[in-house]
Amino acid sequence: MTRLIIGAMIRAIGAYPSGWRYPGAHRDPRGDAAVLRRAAEVAEAARLDYLFFGDWLATGHDLEYHDPYLVARVDPISAITYLAGVTSRIGLIATANTSYSDPYTLARATASVDLLSGGRAGLNLVTGAEPRAAANHGVDFHTANEARYDRAVEFEIVLRRLWDSFDDDAIVADASSGVYLDPQKLHAADFHGEHLSVTGPLNVPRPVQGHLPIVHAGISPRSRLFAAQSADLALVAVGDREQAIAIREELRSLAFESGRDDRTLKVIAPVLPIVGETREHAQSIADELSELVQIAEDWPGGPPPAFPSNRSLAQLSLLVGVDLAGLSPDRSVTPPLVAEFSAAGQELVEIVAERTGRSPSSERPPTLRHLVVAASVNASMIVGTADDIAAEFEAWGDAGAVDGFNVLSAVQPQQFEAFAFQVVPELQRRGLLPTEYEGATLREHLGLARPESVHAAGDPVAAAGQRHGSRGRLASARRHP
């Protein structure tokens, strides 16, 4: 039995491309405040560890088809600040992009939220550079992209120095003596690197947690190295349990080699469960969501500009090894057609059967649309009952594949509440999630100690450098499985 970290990745109009079209779904971002508040109340009552808010710094008509939830959404720092006032225990993680953010402003905002929330804030640092986002911030895209990880490394060091500007006891506030501040316990950042130059100190007291837990996601070697050296949570999208085990082992080995106690790096996988009262009910929900996804052939004259190129029969033809041009996307996939498919195509048919309950030899065969959607919508899905989903979570945890899951909901609020009200009690029954919060801060929810100040050793440069390659004081630490 493994205690898992369970958080919810909040996408107010749903995480599935067609989630907003599902009957009863929230679909207008102008009403997000009520949805976010309800989600926070439900998640906290379920004793989830945190709510997670991603970000995207641009918009456009093409996102309607790629990822509708990105078209219009509230700023993540604003979201967690709002929810800090209507919750009392759940962690709240916001995303910021190191390519475009100002470190002093971000350090001030996040330290403030941590103080106001009683130590429940976390920060997801992303490094991606995107042409429209770069233009929105007056930055040359190619320059930003080439330097993004070098800047991110400096950014993380600066954040920690700024958060540690005040020692925990720097504010004396002695009315009798008239001494308010011990000047020896206020520290400048004094960082001057290739990409960032920040003097400091920060004008906010040290966060309740010392440093906010830092999250990082990515699959490239540089991204994994950054996560291993600097993050508390590494978000890793994986295809199966064996791949997850290998990636977790790689990340923890990199963490150990960089001088960390590798147990302090928690590896979290995103997952999109479809929850039903029965397995057939869950499959019917997944089936309807698939049928609501638009593909290129839905437009007789061709799809709109920037429509996803992989969401088409032409792309499916390449995958299955059969020319499907000119066929209706709602044509049934029958055994004779499947017999012509490549091995990859036949595997895709099995995935559709597992998710939707449709098989070529049944009374309800899948359609070509189902295959296109399964091949093109990038989501790690588990479709089934609360027991099915909890059992899968448990198997992954016991195998050492992950330390926890970032749960996405295809439809808000229905699927989010189905997970909270049905799956969470089963996770708790299995001992995978506590029935009550065991700590007050996000760090405590995650099983992480409060770090000492980077200035405590008297050399902030050396202290920060220990996190970036030097084995330092942990050189003799034991590698932990």
Short mmCIF file of C-alpha atoms in Angstrom, two decimals:
data_model
loop_
_atom_site.label_atom_id
_atom_site.label_comp_id
_atom_site.label_asym_id
_atom_site.label_seq_id
_atom_site.Cartn_x
_atom_site.Cartn_y
_atom_site.Cartn_z
CA MET A 1 0.00 0.00 0.00
CA THR A 2 1.49 3.34 -1.07
CA ARG A 3 0.19 6.73 0.04
CA LEU A 4 -0.29 8.63 -3.20
CA ILE A 5 -0.23 12.35 -3.90
CA ILE A 6 -3.50 13.21 -5.62
CA GLY A 7 -4.08 16.64 -7.12
CA ALA A 8 -6.59 18.00 -9.60
CA MET A 9 -5.54 19.86 -12.75
CA ILE A 10 -8.33 22.39 -13.19
CA ARG A 11 -9.56 23.24 -16.68
CA ALA A 12 -12.84 25.03 -16.16
CA ILE A 13 -14.54 24.01 -19.42
CA GLY A 14 -13.17 20.47 -19.27
CA ALA A 15 -9.92 18.83 -20.29
CA TYR A 16 -11.27 16.86 -23.26
CA PRO A 17 -11.61 18.66 -26.62
CA SER A 18 -15.35 17.99 -26.74
CA GLY A 19 -15.96 18.19 -22.99
CA TRP A 20 -17.64 21.57 -23.26
CA ARG A 21 -20.18 20.09 -25.71
CA TYR A 22 -21.28 17.33 -23.36
CA PRO A 23 -24.81 17.79 -21.96
CA GLY A 24 -24.79 19.87 -18.78
CA ALA A 25 -21.14 20.92 -19.15
CA HIS A 26 -19.80 24.32 -18.13
CA ARG A 27 -18.82 26.08 -21.33
CA ASP A 28 -18.71 29.86 -20.79
CA PRO A 29 -15.47 31.14 -19.15
CA ARG A 30 -17.32 34.26 -17.99
CA GLY A 31 -18.84 31.98 -15.36
CA ASP A 32 -15.57 30.41 -14.26
CA ALA A 33 -15.60 31.97 -10.78
CA ALA A 34 -18.54 29.85 -9.62
CA VAL A 35 -17.11 26.68 -11.21
CA LEU A 36 -13.68 27.22 -9.63
CA ARG A 37 -15.17 27.90 -6.22
CA ARG A 38 -17.35 24.80 -6.37
CA ALA A 39 -14.40 22.68 -7.55
CA ALA A 40 -12.24 23.97 -4.68
CA GLU A 41 -14.93 23.22 -2.11
CA VAL A 42 -15.49 19.71 -3.48
CA ALA A 43 -11.77 18.97 -3.74
CA GLU A 44 -11.07 20.15 -0.21
CA ALA A 45 -13.97 18.13 1.19
CA ALA A 46 -12.50 15.10 -0.61
CA ARG A 47 -9.08 15.85 0.95
CA LEU A 48 -7.23 16.17 -2.35
CA ASP A 49 -3.70 17.46 -1.88
CA TYR A 50 -3.86 20.38 -4.30
CA LEU A 51 -5.53 22.15 -7.18
CA PHE A 52 -3.25 22.83 -10.15
CA PHE A 53 -3.70 25.64 -12.69
CA GLY A 54 -1.78 25.57 -15.97
CA ASP A 55 -1.38 28.54 -18.28
CA TRP A 56 -0.99 29.66 -21.89
CA LEU A 57 0.04 33.20 -22.76
CA ALA A 58 -1.75 33.71 -26.07
CA THR A 59 -5.00 32.90 -27.80
CA GLY A 60 -6.40 32.42 -31.27
CA HIS A 61 -9.15 30.81 -33.28
CA ASP A 62 -7.09 27.66 -33.84
CA LEU A 63 -7.18 26.82 -30.13
CA GLU A 64 -10.91 26.23 -30.43
CA TYR A 65 -10.07 22.96 -32.19
CA HIS A 66 -6.72 22.09 -30.57
CA ASP A 67 -7.48 22.80 -26.90
CA PRO A 68 -10.68 24.79 -26.29
CA TYR A 69 -9.81 25.32 -22.62
CA LEU A 70 -6.92 27.57 -23.74
CA VAL A 71 -9.05 30.04 -25.68
CA ALA A 72 -9.96 32.14 -22.62
CA ARG A 73 -9.03 31.46 -19.00
CA VAL A 74 -8.23 33.38 -15.84
CA ASP A 75 -4.67 34.10 -14.79
CA PRO A 76 -3.45 31.25 -12.53
CA ILE A 77 -1.98 33.49 -9.81
CA SER A 78 -5.31 35.30 -9.65
CA ALA A 79 -7.13 31.96 -9.49
CA ILE A 80 -5.17 30.62 -6.52
CA THR A 81 -5.39 33.97 -4.72
CA TYR A 82 -9.18 33.90 -5.11
CA LEU A 83 -9.42 30.29 -3.96
CA ALA A 84 -7.12 30.89 -0.99
CA GLY A 85 -9.91 33.00 0.46
CA VAL A 86 -12.61 30.33 0.14
CA THR A 87 -10.56 27.30 1.27
CA SER A 88 -8.47 26.53 4.33
CA ARG A 89 -6.42 23.34 3.79
CA ILE A 90 -6.01 22.35 0.14
CA GLY A 91 -2.81 23.25 -1.73
CA LEU A 92 -3.00 25.72 -4.62
CA ILE A 93 -0.46 25.55 -7.47
CA ALA A 94 -0.16 28.24 -10.16
CA THR A 95 1.90 28.24 -13.35
CA ALA A 96 4.37 30.88 -14.50
CA ASN A 97 6.55 30.98 -17.61
CA THR A 98 10.21 31.76 -16.90
CA SER A 99 10.73 32.91 -20.49
CA TYR A 100 8.49 35.95 -20.02
CA SER A 101 7.98 36.50 -16.28
CA ASP A 102 9.84 39.01 -14.12
CA PRO A 103 11.37 37.10 -11.19
CA TYR A 104 10.99 39.89 -8.62
CA THR A 105 7.32 40.40 -9.44
CA LEU A 106 6.66 36.66 -9.40
CA ALA A 107 8.57 36.12 -6.14
CA ARG A 108 6.55 38.90 -4.53
CA ALA A 109 3.20 37.60 -5.77
CA THR A 110 3.86 33.98 -4.79
CA ALA A 111 5.34 34.80 -1.39
CA SER A 112 2.27 36.94 -0.75
CA VAL A 113 -0.17 34.17 -1.68
CA ASP A 114 1.73 31.73 0.51
CA LEU A 115 1.46 34.09 3.48
CA LEU A 116 -2.19 34.87 2.84
CA SER A 117 -3.11 31.19 2.44
CA GLY A 118 -1.18 29.94 5.47
CA GLY A 119 1.44 28.12 3.43
CA ARG A 120 -0.63 26.43 0.75
CA ALA A 121 0.83 27.89 -2.47
CA GLY A 122 2.95 26.10 -5.05
CA LEU A 123 4.56 27.22 -8.30
CA ASN A 124 4.77 25.36 -11.60
CA LEU A 125 7.66 26.75 -13.63
CA VAL A 126 7.35 26.27 -17.38
CA THR A 127 9.95 27.21 -19.97
CA GLY A 128 8.13 26.95 -23.27
CA ALA A 129 8.58 29.66 -25.85
CA GLU A 130 5.77 30.18 -28.37
CA PRO A 131 5.70 32.79 -31.17
CA ARG A 132 2.45 34.48 -30.15
CA ALA A 133 3.37 34.55 -26.47
CA ALA A 134 6.77 36.03 -27.34
CA ALA A 135 5.12 38.74 -29.42
CA ASN A 136 2.73 39.51 -26.59
CA HIS A 137 5.70 40.17 -24.32
CA GLY A 138 7.88 42.04 -26.81
CA VAL A 139 10.42 39.22 -26.91
CA ASP A 140 12.12 37.68 -29.94
CA PHE A 141 10.83 34.13 -30.12
CA HIS A 142 14.01 32.49 -31.42
CA THR A 143 16.19 34.17 -28.80
CA ALA A 144 13.79 33.21 -26.02
CA ASN A 145 13.55 29.62 -27.22
CA GLU A 146 17.29 29.09 -27.49
CA ALA A 147 17.95 30.44 -23.99
CA ARG A 148 14.87 29.18 -22.19
CA TYR A 149 16.46 26.54 -19.96
CA ASP A 150 19.54 28.62 -19.16
CA ARG A 151 17.20 31.42 -18.12
CA ALA A 152 15.02 28.98 -16.14
CA VAL A 153 18.02 27.79 -14.09
CA GLU A 154 18.87 31.39 -13.18
CA PHE A 155 15.20 32.15 -12.54
CA GLU A 156 14.86 29.36 -9.98
CA ILE A 157 18.00 30.46 -8.13
CA VAL A 158 16.75 34.06 -8.02
CA LEU A 159 13.32 33.03 -6.75
CA ARG A 160 14.82 31.16 -3.82
CA ARG A 161 17.17 34.03 -2.94
CA LEU A 162 14.29 36.50 -3.05
CA TRP A 163 11.98 34.29 -0.98
CA ASP A 164 14.81 34.10 1.58
CA SER A 165 15.36 37.87 1.74
CA PHE A 166 14.04 37.95 5.31
CA ASP A 167 15.17 35.41 7.87
CA ASP A 168 12.22 33.89 9.69
CA ASP A 169 12.96 36.05 12.76
CA ALA A 170 14.11 39.20 10.97
CA ILE A 171 11.07 41.23 12.07
CA VAL A 172 11.75 41.99 15.75
CA ALA A 173 8.82 44.37 16.28
CA ASP A 174 9.93 45.21 19.82
CA ALA A 175 7.72 48.14 20.83
CA SER A 176 9.63 48.80 24.06
CA SER A 177 13.01 49.21 22.38
CA GLY A 178 11.69 50.65 19.15
CA VAL A 179 13.54 48.00 17.10
CA TYR A 180 11.43 46.75 14.22
CA LEU A 181 13.93 44.97 11.97
CA ASP A 182 17.23 43.21 12.60
CA PRO A 183 19.26 44.47 9.62
CA GLN A 184 21.63 41.50 9.84
CA LYS A 185 18.73 39.24 8.95
CA LEU A 186 17.69 40.99 5.75
CA HIS A 187 19.56 39.76 2.67
CA ALA A 188 19.98 41.07 -0.85
CA ALA A 189 19.66 38.67 -3.76
CA ASP A 190 22.63 40.18 -5.56
CA PHE A 191 22.30 37.89 -8.54
CA HIS A 192 23.88 38.95 -11.81
CA GLY A 193 23.84 36.25 -14.44
CA GLU A 194 23.79 35.94 -18.19
CA HIS A 195 20.01 36.33 -18.43
CA LEU A 196 18.86 37.89 -15.16
CA SER A 197 20.10 40.60 -12.84
CA VAL A 198 18.23 41.11 -9.58
CA THR A 199 19.39 43.06 -6.55
CA GLY A 200 16.69 42.60 -3.91
CA PRO A 201 15.85 42.18 -1.09
CA LEU A 202 12.21 41.21 -1.62
CA ASN A 203 9.74 43.39 0.28
CA VAL A 204 7.66 40.44 1.53
CA PRO A 205 8.44 38.29 4.60
CA ARG A 206 9.73 34.77 4.05
CA PRO A 207 6.94 32.44 2.88
CA VAL A 208 5.29 30.19 5.45
CA GLN A 209 6.78 27.21 3.62
CA GLY A 210 10.22 28.81 3.30
CA HIS A 211 10.20 28.07 -0.41
CA LEU A 212 7.03 27.30 -2.31
CA PRO A 213 7.10 23.75 -3.72
CA ILE A 214 8.32 24.01 -7.31
CA VAL A 215 6.79 21.92 -10.08
CA HIS A 216 8.18 21.30 -13.55
CA ALA A 217 6.86 19.29 -16.49
CA GLY A 218 8.57 18.15 -19.64
CA ILE A 219 9.92 15.22 -21.62
CA SER A 220 13.14 16.53 -23.18
CA PRO A 221 16.49 15.58 -21.58
CA ARG A 222 17.08 19.21 -20.55
CA SER A 223 13.62 19.43 -19.04
CA ARG A 224 14.14 16.25 -17.03
CA LEU A 225 17.50 17.49 -15.79
CA PHE A 226 15.94 20.78 -14.67
CA ALA A 227 13.17 18.91 -12.86
CA ALA A 228 15.65 16.55 -11.20
CA GLN A 229 17.87 19.37 -10.00
CA SER A 230 15.31 21.99 -9.06
CA ALA A 231 11.74 20.70 -8.73
CA ASP A 232 9.83 19.16 -5.87
CA LEU A 233 7.23 17.68 -8.22
CA ALA A 234 8.09 16.43 -11.71
CA LEU A 235 5.03 16.11 -13.94
CA VAL A 236 5.65 13.42 -16.55
CA ALA A 237 3.17 12.26 -19.20
CA VAL A 238 3.69 8.55 -19.77
CA GLY A 239 2.14 5.95 -22.04
CA ASP A 240 2.22 2.91 -19.78
CA ARG A 241 3.38 1.66 -16.40
CA GLU A 242 6.71 0.28 -17.61
CA GLN A 243 7.64 3.60 -19.19
CA ALA A 244 6.63 5.40 -15.99
CA ILE A 245 8.86 3.15 -13.88
CA ALA A 246 11.84 3.84 -16.15
CA ILE A 247 11.30 7.60 -16.19
CA ARG A 248 10.85 7.81 -12.42
CA GLU A 249 14.06 5.87 -11.93
CA GLU A 250 15.89 8.15 -14.37
CA LEU A 251 14.63 11.31 -12.67
CA ARG A 252 15.52 10.12 -9.21
CA SER A 253 18.97 9.03 -10.36
CA LEU A 254 19.53 12.48 -11.86
CA ALA A 255 18.32 14.06 -8.62
CA PHE A 256 20.79 11.98 -6.59
CA GLU A 257 23.65 12.79 -8.95
CA SER A 258 22.90 16.51 -8.59
CA GLY A 259 23.37 16.34 -4.83
CA ARG A 260 19.80 15.89 -3.64
CA ASP A 261 18.18 13.33 -1.43
CA ASP A 262 16.32 11.65 -4.30
CA ARG A 263 13.31 10.95 -2.07
CA THR A 264 12.49 14.66 -2.13
CA LEU A 265 11.61 14.50 -5.84
CA LYS A 266 8.02 13.36 -6.35
CA VAL A 267 7.07 12.09 -9.81
CA ILE A 268 3.46 12.80 -10.79
CA ALA A 269 1.61 11.56 -13.88
CA PRO A 270 -1.37 13.30 -15.48
CA VAL A 271 -4.40 11.07 -15.94
CA LEU A 272 -7.89 11.58 -17.33
CA PRO A 273 -10.35 9.17 -15.71
CA ILE A 274 -13.84 8.69 -17.11
CA VAL A 275 -15.94 7.66 -14.12
CA GLY A 276 -19.22 5.77 -14.34
CA GLU A 277 -21.58 3.96 -11.99
CA THR A 278 -20.77 0.82 -14.00
CA ARG A 279 -18.03 0.13 -16.52
CA GLU A 280 -20.63 0.22 -19.30
CA HIS A 281 -21.82 3.62 -18.06
CA ALA A 282 -18.27 4.98 -18.09
CA GLN A 283 -17.73 3.62 -21.59
CA SER A 284 -20.94 5.27 -22.78
CA ILE A 285 -19.61 8.64 -21.53
CA ALA A 286 -16.30 8.11 -23.33
CA ASP A 287 -18.22 7.02 -26.43
CA GLU A 288 -20.33 10.18 -26.49
CA LEU A 289 -17.29 12.39 -25.93
CA SER A 290 -15.60 10.70 -28.92
CA GLU A 291 -18.64 11.26 -31.14
CA LEU A 292 -18.68 14.94 -30.20
CA VAL A 293 -15.09 15.51 -31.38
CA GLN A 294 -14.95 17.18 -34.79
CA ILE A 295 -12.54 15.84 -37.40
CA ALA A 296 -11.40 17.27 -40.74
CA GLU A 297 -13.97 15.39 -42.80
CA ASP A 298 -16.86 17.10 -40.98
CA TRP A 299 -16.32 20.05 -43.35
CA PRO A 300 -17.11 19.04 -46.95
CA GLY A 301 -15.07 21.92 -48.29
CA GLY A 302 -12.15 21.28 -45.97
CA PRO A 303 -11.57 22.14 -42.30
CA PRO A 304 -10.92 25.66 -40.97
CA PRO A 305 -7.36 27.02 -41.14
CA ALA A 306 -5.05 25.65 -38.46
CA PHE A 307 -7.35 22.69 -37.77
CA PRO A 308 -5.25 19.87 -36.20
CA SER A 309 -3.69 17.95 -39.08
CA ASN A 310 -3.67 14.70 -37.11
CA ARG A 311 -7.44 14.75 -36.63
CA SER A 312 -8.30 13.40 -40.05
CA LEU A 313 -8.93 10.24 -42.05
CA ALA A 314 -5.84 11.04 -44.10
CA GLN A 315 -3.65 10.81 -41.01
CA LEU A 316 -5.49 7.71 -39.80
CA SER A 317 -4.83 6.08 -43.18
CA LEU A 318 -1.09 6.39 -42.59
CA LEU A 319 -1.41 4.82 -39.17
CA VAL A 320 -3.57 1.84 -40.10
CA GLY A 321 -2.01 1.22 -43.51
CA VAL A 322 -5.31 1.42 -45.41
CA ASP A 323 -6.47 4.25 -47.69
CA LEU A 324 -9.63 5.63 -46.07
CA ALA A 325 -9.98 8.70 -48.29
CA GLY A 326 -13.53 9.46 -49.32
CA LEU A 327 -15.15 7.35 -46.62
CA SER A 328 -17.59 8.80 -44.12
CA PRO A 329 -16.07 9.40 -40.68
CA ASP A 330 -19.12 7.61 -39.29
CA ARG A 331 -18.52 4.45 -41.32
CA SER A 332 -18.51 1.35 -39.11
CA VAL A 333 -15.21 -0.42 -38.55
CA THR A 334 -16.01 -4.06 -39.32
CA PRO A 335 -13.88 -7.22 -38.97
CA PRO A 336 -13.05 -7.37 -42.72
CA LEU A 337 -11.73 -3.79 -42.59
CA VAL A 338 -9.74 -4.43 -39.40
CA ALA A 339 -8.16 -7.49 -41.05
CA GLU A 340 -6.48 -5.10 -43.51
CA PHE A 341 -5.09 -2.84 -40.76
CA SER A 342 -1.47 -2.71 -39.70
CA ALA A 343 -0.49 -3.87 -36.21
CA ALA A 344 -0.71 -0.27 -35.01
CA GLY A 345 -4.20 0.02 -36.46
CA GLN A 346 -5.36 -3.17 -34.77
CA GLU A 347 -3.95 -1.95 -31.46
CA LEU A 348 -5.93 1.26 -31.92
CA VAL A 349 -9.11 -0.77 -32.38
CA GLU A 350 -8.39 -2.49 -29.06
CA ILE A 351 -7.92 0.86 -27.32
CA VAL A 352 -11.27 2.07 -28.63
CA ALA A 353 -12.94 -1.12 -27.45
CA GLU A 354 -11.49 -0.73 -23.97
CA ARG A 355 -12.56 2.92 -23.72
CA THR A 356 -15.96 2.86 -25.39
CA GLY A 357 -17.10 -0.75 -25.29
CA ARG A 358 -17.37 -0.77 -29.09
CA SER A 359 -15.76 -3.68 -30.93
CA PRO A 360 -15.89 -4.56 -34.65
CA SER A 361 -17.72 -7.84 -34.07
CA SER A 362 -20.35 -6.41 -31.72
CA GLU A 363 -23.76 -4.90 -32.42
CA ARG A 364 -22.18 -1.48 -31.79
CA PRO A 365 -18.97 -1.39 -33.82
CA PRO A 366 -16.68 1.63 -33.62
CA THR A 367 -16.62 4.16 -36.42
CA LEU A 368 -13.66 5.68 -38.18
CA ARG A 369 -14.28 8.78 -36.06
CA HIS A 370 -13.60 6.77 -32.92
CA LEU A 371 -10.26 5.67 -34.33
CA VAL A 372 -9.28 9.19 -35.39
CA VAL A 373 -10.11 10.53 -31.93
CA ALA A 374 -8.26 7.77 -30.09
CA ALA A 375 -5.19 8.34 -32.26
CA SER A 376 -5.17 12.14 -32.10
CA VAL A 377 -6.40 13.17 -28.64
CA ASN A 378 -3.40 12.99 -26.35
CA ALA A 379 -4.77 11.87 -22.99
CA SER A 380 -3.85 9.08 -20.59
CA MET A 381 -7.36 7.76 -19.98
CA ILE A 382 -8.78 5.23 -17.55
CA VAL A 383 -12.42 4.38 -18.22
CA GLY A 384 -14.41 2.51 -15.60
CA THR A 385 -15.93 2.44 -12.15
CA ALA A 386 -14.47 3.97 -9.01
CA ASP A 387 -13.05 0.56 -8.12
CA ASP A 388 -11.46 0.17 -11.58
CA ILE A 389 -9.76 3.55 -11.36
CA ALA A 390 -8.60 3.17 -7.75
CA ALA A 391 -7.21 -0.27 -8.52
CA GLU A 392 -5.20 1.13 -11.42
CA PHE A 393 -3.87 3.96 -9.26
CA GLU A 394 -2.88 1.44 -6.60
CA ALA A 395 -1.12 -0.80 -9.11
CA TRP A 396 0.96 2.10 -10.41
CA GLY A 397 1.87 3.22 -6.90
CA ASP A 398 2.82 -0.26 -5.71
CA ALA A 399 4.96 -0.81 -8.82
CA GLY A 400 6.98 2.34 -8.09
CA ALA A 401 5.81 3.93 -11.32
CA VAL A 402 4.68 7.22 -9.78
CA ASP A 403 4.35 9.06 -6.50
CA GLY A 404 0.93 10.35 -7.46
CA PHE A 405 -1.44 11.64 -10.11
CA ASN A 406 -2.58 14.96 -11.52
CA VAL A 407 -6.23 14.24 -12.28
CA LEU A 408 -7.92 15.95 -15.23
CA SER A 409 -11.68 15.99 -15.74
CA ALA A 410 -13.13 15.64 -19.21
CA VAL A 411 -16.31 17.50 -18.25
CA GLN A 412 -16.86 20.15 -15.62
CA PRO A 413 -18.47 19.80 -13.17
CA GLN A 414 -19.87 16.28 -13.73
CA GLN A 415 -16.68 14.25 -14.15
CA PHE A 416 -14.76 16.26 -11.56
CA GLU A 417 -17.43 15.57 -8.97
CA ALA A 418 -17.72 11.93 -10.02
CA PHE A 419 -14.02 11.51 -9.24
CA ALA A 420 -14.29 13.34 -5.91
CA PHE A 421 -17.47 11.64 -4.72
CA GLN A 422 -16.89 8.14 -6.10
CA VAL A 423 -13.19 7.47 -6.72
CA VAL A 424 -11.71 9.32 -3.74
CA PRO A 425 -13.62 7.30 -1.12
CA GLU A 426 -12.34 4.12 -2.77
CA LEU A 427 -8.78 5.48 -2.73
CA GLN A 428 -9.21 6.28 0.96
CA ARG A 429 -10.64 2.82 1.68
CA ARG A 430 -7.50 1.33 0.12
CA GLY A 431 -5.25 3.60 2.23
CA LEU A 432 -3.93 5.47 -0.80
CA LEU A 433 -5.25 8.86 0.37
CA PRO A 434 -5.94 9.98 3.96
CA THR A 435 -9.46 10.73 5.11
CA GLU A 436 -8.25 13.90 6.87
CA TYR A 437 -5.48 16.37 6.11
CA GLU A 438 -2.35 15.40 8.01
CA GLY A 439 -0.65 18.78 7.72
CA ALA A 440 -1.42 22.45 7.27
CA THR A 441 0.84 23.38 4.34
CA LEU A 442 1.25 22.14 0.79
CA ARG A 443 4.75 20.96 1.64
CA GLU A 444 3.30 18.84 4.42
CA HIS A 445 0.67 17.40 2.06
CA LEU A 446 3.49 16.42 -0.29
CA GLY A 447 5.69 14.92 2.42
CA LEU A 448 8.38 17.58 2.00
CA ALA A 449 10.41 19.27 4.74
CA ARG A 450 10.63 23.04 5.06
CA PRO A 451 13.99 24.10 3.56
CA GLU A 452 16.46 26.31 5.34
CA SER A 453 17.32 29.67 3.88
CA VAL A 454 19.88 29.73 1.07
CA HIS A 455 21.56 32.51 3.06
CA ALA A 456 21.90 30.39 6.21
CA ALA A 457 25.36 29.10 5.25
CA GLY A 458 26.56 32.68 4.76
CA ASP A 459 27.29 32.11 1.08
CA PRO A 460 24.11 32.32 -1.02
CA VAL A 461 25.99 31.60 -4.24
CA ALA A 462 27.36 28.31 -2.90
CA ALA A 463 24.07 27.41 -1.26
CA ALA A 464 22.15 27.89 -4.47
CA GLY A 465 24.84 26.12 -6.46
CA GLN A 466 24.40 22.94 -4.48
CA ARG A 467 21.14 22.42 -6.35
CA HIS A 468 22.81 22.60 -9.75
CA GLY A 469 25.45 19.93 -10.09
CA SER A 470 27.61 19.99 -6.94
CA ARG A 471 27.32 16.86 -4.78
CA GLY A 472 28.17 19.07 -1.77
CA ARG A 473 26.93 17.98 1.65
CA LEU A 474 24.88 15.10 0.19
CA ALA A 475 27.82 13.44 -1.52
CA SER A 476 27.63 10.41 0.73
CA ALA A 477 23.85 10.14 0.68
CA ARG A 478 22.39 6.74 -0.07
CA ARG A 479 20.50 6.21 -3.33
CA HIS A 480 16.91 5.35 -2.42
CA PRO A 481 14.65 3.02 -4.41
#
